[in-house]
CSV table of N, CA and C in Angstrom, one decimal:
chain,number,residue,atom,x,y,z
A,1322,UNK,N,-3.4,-6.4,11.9
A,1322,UNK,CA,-4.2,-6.2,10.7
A,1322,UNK,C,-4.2,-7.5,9.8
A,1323,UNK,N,-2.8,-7.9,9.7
A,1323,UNK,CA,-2.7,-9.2,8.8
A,1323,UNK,C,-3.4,-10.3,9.1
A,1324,UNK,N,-3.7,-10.5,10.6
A,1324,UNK,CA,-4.6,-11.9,11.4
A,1324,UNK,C,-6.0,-11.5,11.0
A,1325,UNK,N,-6.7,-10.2,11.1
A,1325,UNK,CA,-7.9,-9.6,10.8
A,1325,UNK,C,-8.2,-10.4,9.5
A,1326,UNK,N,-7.4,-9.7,8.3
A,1326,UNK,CA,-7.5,-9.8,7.1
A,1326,UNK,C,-7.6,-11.5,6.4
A,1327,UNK,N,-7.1,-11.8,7.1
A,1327,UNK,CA,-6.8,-13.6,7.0
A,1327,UNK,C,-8.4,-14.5,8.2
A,1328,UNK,N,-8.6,-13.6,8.6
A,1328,UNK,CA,-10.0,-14.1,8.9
A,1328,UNK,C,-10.8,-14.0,8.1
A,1329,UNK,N,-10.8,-13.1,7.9
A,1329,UNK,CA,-12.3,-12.4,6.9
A,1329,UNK,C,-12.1,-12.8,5.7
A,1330,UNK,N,-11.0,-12.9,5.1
A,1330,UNK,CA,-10.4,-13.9,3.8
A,1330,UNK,C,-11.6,-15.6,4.0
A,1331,UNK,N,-10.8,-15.6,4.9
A,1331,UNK,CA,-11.0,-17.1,4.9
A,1331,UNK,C,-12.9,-17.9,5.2
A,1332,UNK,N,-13.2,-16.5,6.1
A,1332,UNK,CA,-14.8,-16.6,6.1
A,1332,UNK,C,-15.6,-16.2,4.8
A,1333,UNK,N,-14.7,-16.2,3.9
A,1333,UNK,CA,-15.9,-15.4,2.5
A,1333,UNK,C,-15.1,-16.6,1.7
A,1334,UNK,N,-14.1,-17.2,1.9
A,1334,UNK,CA,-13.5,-18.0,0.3
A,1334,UNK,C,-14.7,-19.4,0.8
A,1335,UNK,N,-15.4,-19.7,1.3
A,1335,UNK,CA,-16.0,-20.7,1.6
A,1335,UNK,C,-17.4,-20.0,0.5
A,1336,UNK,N,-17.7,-18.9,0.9
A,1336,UNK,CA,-19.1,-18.6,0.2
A,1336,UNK,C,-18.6,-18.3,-1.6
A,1337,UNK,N,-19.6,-19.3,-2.0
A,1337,UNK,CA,-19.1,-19.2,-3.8
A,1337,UNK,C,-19.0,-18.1,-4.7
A,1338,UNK,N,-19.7,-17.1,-4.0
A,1338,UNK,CA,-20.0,-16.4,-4.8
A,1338,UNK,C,-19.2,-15.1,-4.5
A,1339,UNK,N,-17.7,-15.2,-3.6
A,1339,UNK,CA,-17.2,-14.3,-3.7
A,1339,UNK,C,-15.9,-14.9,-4.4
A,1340,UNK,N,-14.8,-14.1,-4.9
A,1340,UNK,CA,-13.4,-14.3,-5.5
A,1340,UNK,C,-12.6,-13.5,-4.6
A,1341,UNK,N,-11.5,-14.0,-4.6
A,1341,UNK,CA,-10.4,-13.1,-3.9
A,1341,UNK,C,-9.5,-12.3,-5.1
A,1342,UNK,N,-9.2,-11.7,-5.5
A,1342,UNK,CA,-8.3,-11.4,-6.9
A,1342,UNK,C,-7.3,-9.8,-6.5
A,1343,UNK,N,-6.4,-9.5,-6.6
A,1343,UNK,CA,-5.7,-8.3,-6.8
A,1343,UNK,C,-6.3,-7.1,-7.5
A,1344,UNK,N,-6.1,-5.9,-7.0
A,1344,UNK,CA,-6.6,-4.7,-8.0
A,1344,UNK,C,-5.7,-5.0,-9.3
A,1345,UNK,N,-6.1,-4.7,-10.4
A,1345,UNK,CA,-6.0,-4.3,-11.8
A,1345,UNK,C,-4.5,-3.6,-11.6
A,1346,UNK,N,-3.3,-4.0,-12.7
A,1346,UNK,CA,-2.4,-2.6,-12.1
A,1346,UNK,C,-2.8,-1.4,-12.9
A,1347,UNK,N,-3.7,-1.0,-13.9
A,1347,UNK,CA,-4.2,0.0,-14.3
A,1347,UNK,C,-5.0,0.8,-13.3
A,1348,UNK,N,-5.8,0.1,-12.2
A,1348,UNK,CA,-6.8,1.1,-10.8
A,1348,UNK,C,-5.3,1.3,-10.1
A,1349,UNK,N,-4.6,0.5,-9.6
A,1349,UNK,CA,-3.6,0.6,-8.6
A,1349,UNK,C,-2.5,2.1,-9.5
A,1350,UNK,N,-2.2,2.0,-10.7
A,1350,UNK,CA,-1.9,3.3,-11.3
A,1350,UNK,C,-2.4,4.5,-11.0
A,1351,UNK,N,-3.5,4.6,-11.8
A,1351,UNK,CA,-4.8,5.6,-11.6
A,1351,UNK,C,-4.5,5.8,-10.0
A,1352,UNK,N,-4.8,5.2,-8.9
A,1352,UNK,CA,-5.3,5.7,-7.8
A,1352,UNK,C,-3.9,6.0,-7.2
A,1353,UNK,N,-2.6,5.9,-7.5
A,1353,UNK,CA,-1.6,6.2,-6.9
A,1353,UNK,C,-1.2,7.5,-7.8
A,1354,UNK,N,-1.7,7.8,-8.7
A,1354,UNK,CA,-1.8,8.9,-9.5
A,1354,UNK,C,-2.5,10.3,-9.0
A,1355,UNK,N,-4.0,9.8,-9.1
A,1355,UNK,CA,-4.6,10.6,-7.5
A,1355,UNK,C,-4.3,10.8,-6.4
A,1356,UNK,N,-4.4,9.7,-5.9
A,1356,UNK,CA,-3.2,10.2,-4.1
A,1356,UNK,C,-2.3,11.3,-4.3
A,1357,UNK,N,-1.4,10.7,-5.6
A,1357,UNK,CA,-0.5,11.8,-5.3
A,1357,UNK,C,-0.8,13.4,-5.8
A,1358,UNK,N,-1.4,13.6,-7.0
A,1358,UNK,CA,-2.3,14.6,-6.8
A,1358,UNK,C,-2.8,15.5,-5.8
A,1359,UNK,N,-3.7,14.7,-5.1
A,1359,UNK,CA,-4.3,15.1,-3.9
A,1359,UNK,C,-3.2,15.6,-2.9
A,1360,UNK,N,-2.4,14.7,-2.6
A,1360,UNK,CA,-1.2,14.8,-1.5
A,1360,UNK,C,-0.6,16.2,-2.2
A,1361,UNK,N,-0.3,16.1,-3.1
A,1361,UNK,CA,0.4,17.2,-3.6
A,1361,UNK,C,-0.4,18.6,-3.4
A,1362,UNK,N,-1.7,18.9,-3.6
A,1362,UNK,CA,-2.5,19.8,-3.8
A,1362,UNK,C,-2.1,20.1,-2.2
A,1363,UNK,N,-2.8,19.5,-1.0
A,1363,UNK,CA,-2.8,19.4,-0.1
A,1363,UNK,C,-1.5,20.2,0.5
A,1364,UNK,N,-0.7,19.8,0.2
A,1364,UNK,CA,1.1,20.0,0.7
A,1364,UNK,C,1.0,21.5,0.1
A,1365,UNK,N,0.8,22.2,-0.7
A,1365,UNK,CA,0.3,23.6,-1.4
A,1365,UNK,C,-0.3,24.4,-0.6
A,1366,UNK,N,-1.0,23.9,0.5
A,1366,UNK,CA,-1.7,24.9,1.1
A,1366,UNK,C,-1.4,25.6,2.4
A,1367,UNK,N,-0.5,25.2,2.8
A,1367,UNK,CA,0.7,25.2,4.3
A,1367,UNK,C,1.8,24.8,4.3
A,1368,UNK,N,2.6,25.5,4.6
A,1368,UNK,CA,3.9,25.3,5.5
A,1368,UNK,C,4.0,23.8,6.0
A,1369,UNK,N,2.8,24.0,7.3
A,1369,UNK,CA,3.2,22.6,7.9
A,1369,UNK,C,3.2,21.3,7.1
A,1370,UNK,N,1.8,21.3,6.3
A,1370,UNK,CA,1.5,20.3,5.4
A,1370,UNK,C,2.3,20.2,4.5
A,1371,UNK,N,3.2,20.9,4.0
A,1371,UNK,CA,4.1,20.9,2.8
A,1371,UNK,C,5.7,20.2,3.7
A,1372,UNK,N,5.9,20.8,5.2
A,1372,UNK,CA,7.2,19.7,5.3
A,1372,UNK,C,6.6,18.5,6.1
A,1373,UNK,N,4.9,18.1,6.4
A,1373,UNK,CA,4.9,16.5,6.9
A,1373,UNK,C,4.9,15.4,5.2
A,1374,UNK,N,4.7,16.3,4.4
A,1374,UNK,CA,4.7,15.3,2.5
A,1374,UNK,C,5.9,14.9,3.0
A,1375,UNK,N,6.8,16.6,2.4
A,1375,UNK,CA,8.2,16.1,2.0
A,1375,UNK,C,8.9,15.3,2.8
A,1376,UNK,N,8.8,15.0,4.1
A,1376,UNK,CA,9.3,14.3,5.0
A,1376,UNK,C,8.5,12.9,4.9
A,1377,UNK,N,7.5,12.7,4.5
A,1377,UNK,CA,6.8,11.3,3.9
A,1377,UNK,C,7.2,10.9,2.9
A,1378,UNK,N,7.0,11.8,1.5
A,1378,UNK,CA,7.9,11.7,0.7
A,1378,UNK,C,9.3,10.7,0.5
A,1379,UNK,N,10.1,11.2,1.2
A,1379,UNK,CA,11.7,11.2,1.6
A,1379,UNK,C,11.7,9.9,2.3
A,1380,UNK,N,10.6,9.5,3.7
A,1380,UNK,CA,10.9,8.5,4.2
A,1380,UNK,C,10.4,7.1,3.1
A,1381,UNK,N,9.5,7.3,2.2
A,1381,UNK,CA,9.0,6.4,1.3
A,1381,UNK,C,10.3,5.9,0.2
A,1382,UNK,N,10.8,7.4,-0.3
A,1382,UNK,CA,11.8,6.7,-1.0
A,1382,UNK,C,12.9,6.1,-0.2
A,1383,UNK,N,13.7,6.6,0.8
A,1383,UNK,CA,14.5,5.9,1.5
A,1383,UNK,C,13.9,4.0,2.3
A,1384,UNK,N,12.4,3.8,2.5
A,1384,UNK,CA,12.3,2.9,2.6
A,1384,UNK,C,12.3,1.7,1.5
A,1385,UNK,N,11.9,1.9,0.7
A,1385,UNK,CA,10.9,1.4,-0.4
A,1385,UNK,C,11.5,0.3,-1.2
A,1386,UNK,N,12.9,0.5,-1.2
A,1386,UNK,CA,14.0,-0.3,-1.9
A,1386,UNK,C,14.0,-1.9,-0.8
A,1387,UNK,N,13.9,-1.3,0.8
A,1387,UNK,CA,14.0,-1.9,1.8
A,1387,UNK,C,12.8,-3.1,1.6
A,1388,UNK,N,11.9,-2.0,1.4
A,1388,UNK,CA,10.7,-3.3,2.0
A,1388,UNK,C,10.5,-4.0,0.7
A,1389,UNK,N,10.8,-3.7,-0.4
A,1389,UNK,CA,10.3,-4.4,-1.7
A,1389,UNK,C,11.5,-5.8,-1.2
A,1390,UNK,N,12.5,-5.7,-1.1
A,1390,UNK,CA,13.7,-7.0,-0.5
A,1390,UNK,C,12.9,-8.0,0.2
A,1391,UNK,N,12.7,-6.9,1.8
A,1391,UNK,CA,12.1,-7.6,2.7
A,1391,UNK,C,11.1,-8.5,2.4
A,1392,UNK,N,9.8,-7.8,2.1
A,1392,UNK,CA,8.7,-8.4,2.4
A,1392,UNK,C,9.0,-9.9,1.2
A,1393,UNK,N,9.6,-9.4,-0.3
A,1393,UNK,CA,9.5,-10.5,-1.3
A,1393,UNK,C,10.0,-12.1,-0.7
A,1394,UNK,N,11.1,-11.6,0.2
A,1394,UNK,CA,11.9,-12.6,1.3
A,1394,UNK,C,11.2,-13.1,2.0
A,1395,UNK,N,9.9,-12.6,3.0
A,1395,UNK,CA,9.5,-13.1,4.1
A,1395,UNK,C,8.7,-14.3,3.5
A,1396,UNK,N,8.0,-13.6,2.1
A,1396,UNK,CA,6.9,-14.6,1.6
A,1396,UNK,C,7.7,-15.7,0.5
A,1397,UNK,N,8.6,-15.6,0.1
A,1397,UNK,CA,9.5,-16.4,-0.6
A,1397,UNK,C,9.8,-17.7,1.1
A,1398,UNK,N,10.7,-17.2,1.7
A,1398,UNK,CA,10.8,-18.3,2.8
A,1398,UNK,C,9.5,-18.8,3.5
A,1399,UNK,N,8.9,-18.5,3.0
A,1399,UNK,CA,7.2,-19.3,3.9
A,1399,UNK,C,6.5,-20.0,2.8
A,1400,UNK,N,7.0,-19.5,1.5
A,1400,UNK,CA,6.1,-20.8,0.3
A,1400,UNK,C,5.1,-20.1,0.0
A,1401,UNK,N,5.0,-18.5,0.5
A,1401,UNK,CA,3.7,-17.9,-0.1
A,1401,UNK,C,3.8,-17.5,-1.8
């Protein structure tokens, strides 16, 4: 995905009239607000759907500490 994304990056930063920029952290708020909403609503309506959340849930917080280290490190040692 990352080789994908770094093509198609790179074929649009030549044309002027596009910008590359980050979401807003007020959309990135809002829409992780919704998701979870939704996720949540979702997980309410079944058994099964309620223990694949909680077990997503669980694996996000037990990762999340991880990858915030990791990934800051990979792009720190490359000069990104």
């Amino acid at each position: 995905m990352e080789r994908l994304n770094a093509q198609a990056w790179a074929a649009r930063v030549g044309d002027a009239k596009v910008t590359l920029a980050a979401f807003p952290e007020d959309l990135i708020g809002a829409a992780r607000k919704q998701a979870a909403d939704v996720l949540g609503e979702l997980a309410g309506k079944n058994d099964a759907t309620a223990k694949v959340h909680a077990s997503y849930l669980a694996f996000r917080e037990r990762t999340a500490p991880w990858s915030r280290i990791s990934i800051e490190s990979v792009l720190r040692a490359r000069g990104a």
